[in-house]
Amino acid sequence: MTEDRPSWDAYFMDITTLVARRSTCLRRAVGAILVKDKRVLSTGYNGAPGGVRHCAETGCLREQMQVPSGQRHELCRGIHAEQNAIIQAARHGVSISGATLYCTTRPCSICARMLINAGIEKIYYLEGYADPLSEEMLAEAGIPLEKIQGKGSPVSMEAL
């Protein structure tokens, strides 16, 4: 094996970063994948639902109203990457119970609630998100939340 071969975490996070490139959100491109037994179960990126005009066409209402990040999600046309990954798995009959989420951004509290109820067992992410309730609920549910740094090396939340 070569030293250039990525770890599993780096491999999955690289895929997640590529998925994020499909985003149609004007404010933040987010990608998410659900993985179990080293296999990708589902992918998702943030943007308007299928068959609905993208924000690039309509403009961003939250941006126009100067809504800070992490607030007033109900004003957004888009659906979050984590939500899309869950929905895609459901549409195709794929169980995600016991899966791990890799996401370019730490989930918001809305997504955290969905991930908890979907049975997600662990979450890796690249960037933080301004939603402390998310961290609190995931901790209470016993779901480890780890930030990936550098070349896919996880850093426990306790170490931050």
mmCIF file of C-alpha atoms in Angstrom, residues 51-160:
data_model
loop_
_atom_site.group_PDB
_atom_site.id
_atom_site.type_symbol
_atom_site.label_atom_id
_atom_site.label_comp_id
_atom_site.label_asym_id
_atom_site.label_seq_id
_atom_site.Cartn_x
_atom_site.Cartn_y
_atom_site.Cartn_z
ATOM 1 C CA GLY A 51 -39.111 20.249 -9.935
ATOM 2 C CA VAL A 52 -38.864 23.559 -8.039
ATOM 3 C CA ARG A 53 -36.841 26.515 -9.316
ATOM 4 C CA HIS A 54 -33.385 26.856 -7.773
ATOM 5 C CA CYS A 55 -32.320 29.879 -5.771
ATOM 6 C CA ALA A 56 -30.010 30.873 -8.630
ATOM 7 C CA GLU A 57 -33.223 31.607 -10.559
ATOM 8 C CA THR A 58 -35.367 33.065 -7.782
ATOM 9 C CA GLY A 59 -32.785 34.648 -5.503
ATOM 10 C CA CYS A 60 -32.254 33.865 -1.848
ATOM 11 C CA LEU A 61 -35.043 35.191 0.370
ATOM 12 C CA ARG A 62 -32.956 34.736 3.532
ATOM 13 C CA GLU A 63 -30.121 36.725 1.948
ATOM 14 C CA GLN A 64 -32.521 39.458 0.817
ATOM 15 C CA MET A 65 -33.935 39.671 4.359
ATOM 16 C CA GLN A 66 -30.402 39.564 5.859
ATOM 17 C CA VAL A 67 -31.241 36.536 8.013
ATOM 18 C CA PRO A 68 -28.121 35.291 9.851
ATOM 19 C CA SER A 69 -26.851 31.775 9.240
ATOM 20 C CA GLY A 70 -28.564 29.182 11.416
ATOM 21 C CA GLN A 71 -31.804 31.158 11.779
ATOM 22 C CA ARG A 72 -35.255 31.152 10.158
ATOM 23 C CA HIS A 73 -34.810 27.925 8.175
ATOM 24 C CA GLU A 74 -38.499 28.058 7.239
ATOM 25 C CA LEU A 75 -37.786 30.963 4.875
ATOM 26 C CA CYS A 76 -35.460 28.873 2.725
ATOM 27 C CA ARG A 77 -36.610 27.180 -0.512
ATOM 28 C CA GLY A 78 -33.918 24.558 -0.098
ATOM 29 C CA ILE A 79 -33.695 21.333 1.787
ATOM 30 C CA HIS A 80 -30.576 20.433 3.735
ATOM 31 C CA ALA A 81 -28.050 17.884 2.489
ATOM 32 C CA GLU A 82 -28.661 15.575 5.466
ATOM 33 C CA GLN A 83 -32.401 15.670 4.836
ATOM 34 C CA ASN A 84 -31.884 14.857 1.159
ATOM 35 C CA ALA A 85 -29.634 11.895 2.064
ATOM 36 C CA ILE A 86 -32.334 10.537 4.408
ATOM 37 C CA ILE A 87 -35.077 11.097 1.814
ATOM 38 C CA GLN A 88 -33.087 9.427 -0.974
ATOM 39 C CA ALA A 89 -32.496 6.364 1.185
ATOM 40 C CA ALA A 90 -36.217 6.197 2.024
ATOM 41 C CA ARG A 91 -37.259 6.590 -1.632
ATOM 42 C CA HIS A 92 -35.059 3.665 -2.607
ATOM 43 C CA GLY A 93 -35.911 1.441 0.369
ATOM 44 C CA VAL A 94 -32.450 1.597 1.956
ATOM 45 C CA SER A 95 -32.285 1.252 5.735
ATOM 46 C CA ILE A 96 -29.949 3.802 7.299
ATOM 47 C CA SER A 97 -30.350 2.637 10.892
ATOM 48 C CA GLY A 98 -26.879 2.207 12.344
ATOM 49 C CA ALA A 99 -25.241 4.290 9.608
ATOM 50 C CA THR A 100 -22.606 7.005 9.917
ATOM 51 C CA LEU A 101 -23.125 10.469 8.460
ATOM 52 C CA TYR A 102 -20.300 12.325 6.748
ATOM 53 C CA CYS A 103 -21.222 15.956 6.130
ATOM 54 C CA THR A 104 -19.297 19.006 5.029
ATOM 55 C CA THR A 105 -21.073 21.061 7.731
ATOM 56 C CA ARG A 106 -22.152 20.104 11.249
ATOM 57 C CA PRO A 107 -25.913 19.400 11.165
ATOM 58 C CA CYS A 108 -28.391 22.019 12.340
ATOM 59 C CA SER A 109 -30.884 21.184 15.091
ATOM 60 C CA ILE A 110 -33.621 20.302 12.570
ATOM 61 C CA CYS A 111 -31.341 17.796 10.831
ATOM 62 C CA ALA A 112 -30.023 16.555 14.190
ATOM 63 C CA ARG A 113 -33.562 15.599 15.232
ATOM 64 C CA MET A 114 -34.071 13.723 11.968
ATOM 65 C CA LEU A 115 -30.700 11.955 12.240
ATOM 66 C CA ILE A 116 -31.418 10.908 15.830
ATOM 67 C CA ASN A 117 -34.780 9.394 14.867
ATOM 68 C CA ALA A 118 -33.298 7.759 11.747
ATOM 69 C CA GLY A 119 -30.879 5.795 13.945
ATOM 70 C CA ILE A 120 -27.632 7.409 12.798
ATOM 71 C CA GLU A 121 -24.840 6.237 15.104
ATOM 72 C CA LYS A 122 -21.993 8.669 14.393
ATOM 73 C CA ILE A 123 -21.421 11.981 12.608
ATOM 74 C CA TYR A 124 -18.249 13.333 11.009
ATOM 75 C CA TYR A 125 -18.124 16.881 9.650
ATOM 76 C CA LEU A 126 -15.660 19.430 8.240
ATOM 77 C CA GLU A 127 -17.016 22.821 9.330
ATOM 78 C CA GLY A 128 -19.013 24.060 12.294
ATOM 79 C CA TYR A 129 -22.476 25.595 12.180
ATOM 80 C CA ALA A 130 -24.064 28.251 14.412
ATOM 81 C CA ASP A 131 -26.576 25.998 16.171
ATOM 82 C CA PRO A 132 -25.577 24.932 19.709
ATOM 83 C CA LEU A 133 -28.897 23.083 20.215
ATOM 84 C CA SER A 134 -27.776 20.572 17.589
ATOM 85 C CA GLU A 135 -24.643 19.645 19.538
ATOM 86 C CA GLU A 136 -26.617 19.446 22.777
ATOM 87 C CA MET A 137 -29.277 17.103 21.350
ATOM 88 C CA LEU A 138 -26.773 14.842 19.601
ATOM 89 C CA ALA A 139 -24.777 14.532 22.840
ATOM 90 C CA GLU A 140 -27.935 13.760 24.804
ATOM 91 C CA ALA A 141 -28.859 11.091 22.236
ATOM 92 C CA GLY A 142 -25.378 9.564 22.574
ATOM 93 C CA ILE A 143 -24.378 10.208 18.967
ATOM 94 C CA PRO A 144 -20.650 10.991 18.685
ATOM 95 C CA LEU A 145 -19.922 14.142 16.703
ATOM 96 C CA GLU A 146 -16.388 14.446 15.332
ATOM 97 C CA LYS A 147 -14.748 17.147 13.295
ATOM 98 C CA ILE A 148 -12.471 15.904 10.521
ATOM 99 C CA GLN A 149 -9.227 17.858 10.208
ATOM 100 C CA GLY A 150 -6.478 17.746 7.662
ATOM 101 C CA LYS A 151 -6.318 14.482 5.752
ATOM 102 C CA GLY A 152 -9.420 12.894 7.229
ATOM 103 C CA SER A 153 -8.191 12.650 10.802
ATOM 104 C CA PRO A 154 -11.107 12.845 13.234
ATOM 105 C CA VAL A 155 -10.904 15.118 16.253
ATOM 106 C CA SER A 156 -13.248 14.280 19.108
ATOM 107 C CA MET A 157 -15.545 17.112 20.235
ATOM 108 C CA GLU A 158 -14.011 16.767 23.701
ATOM 109 C CA ALA A 159 -10.619 17.701 22.229
ATOM 110 C CA LEU A 160 -11.902 20.986 20.746
#
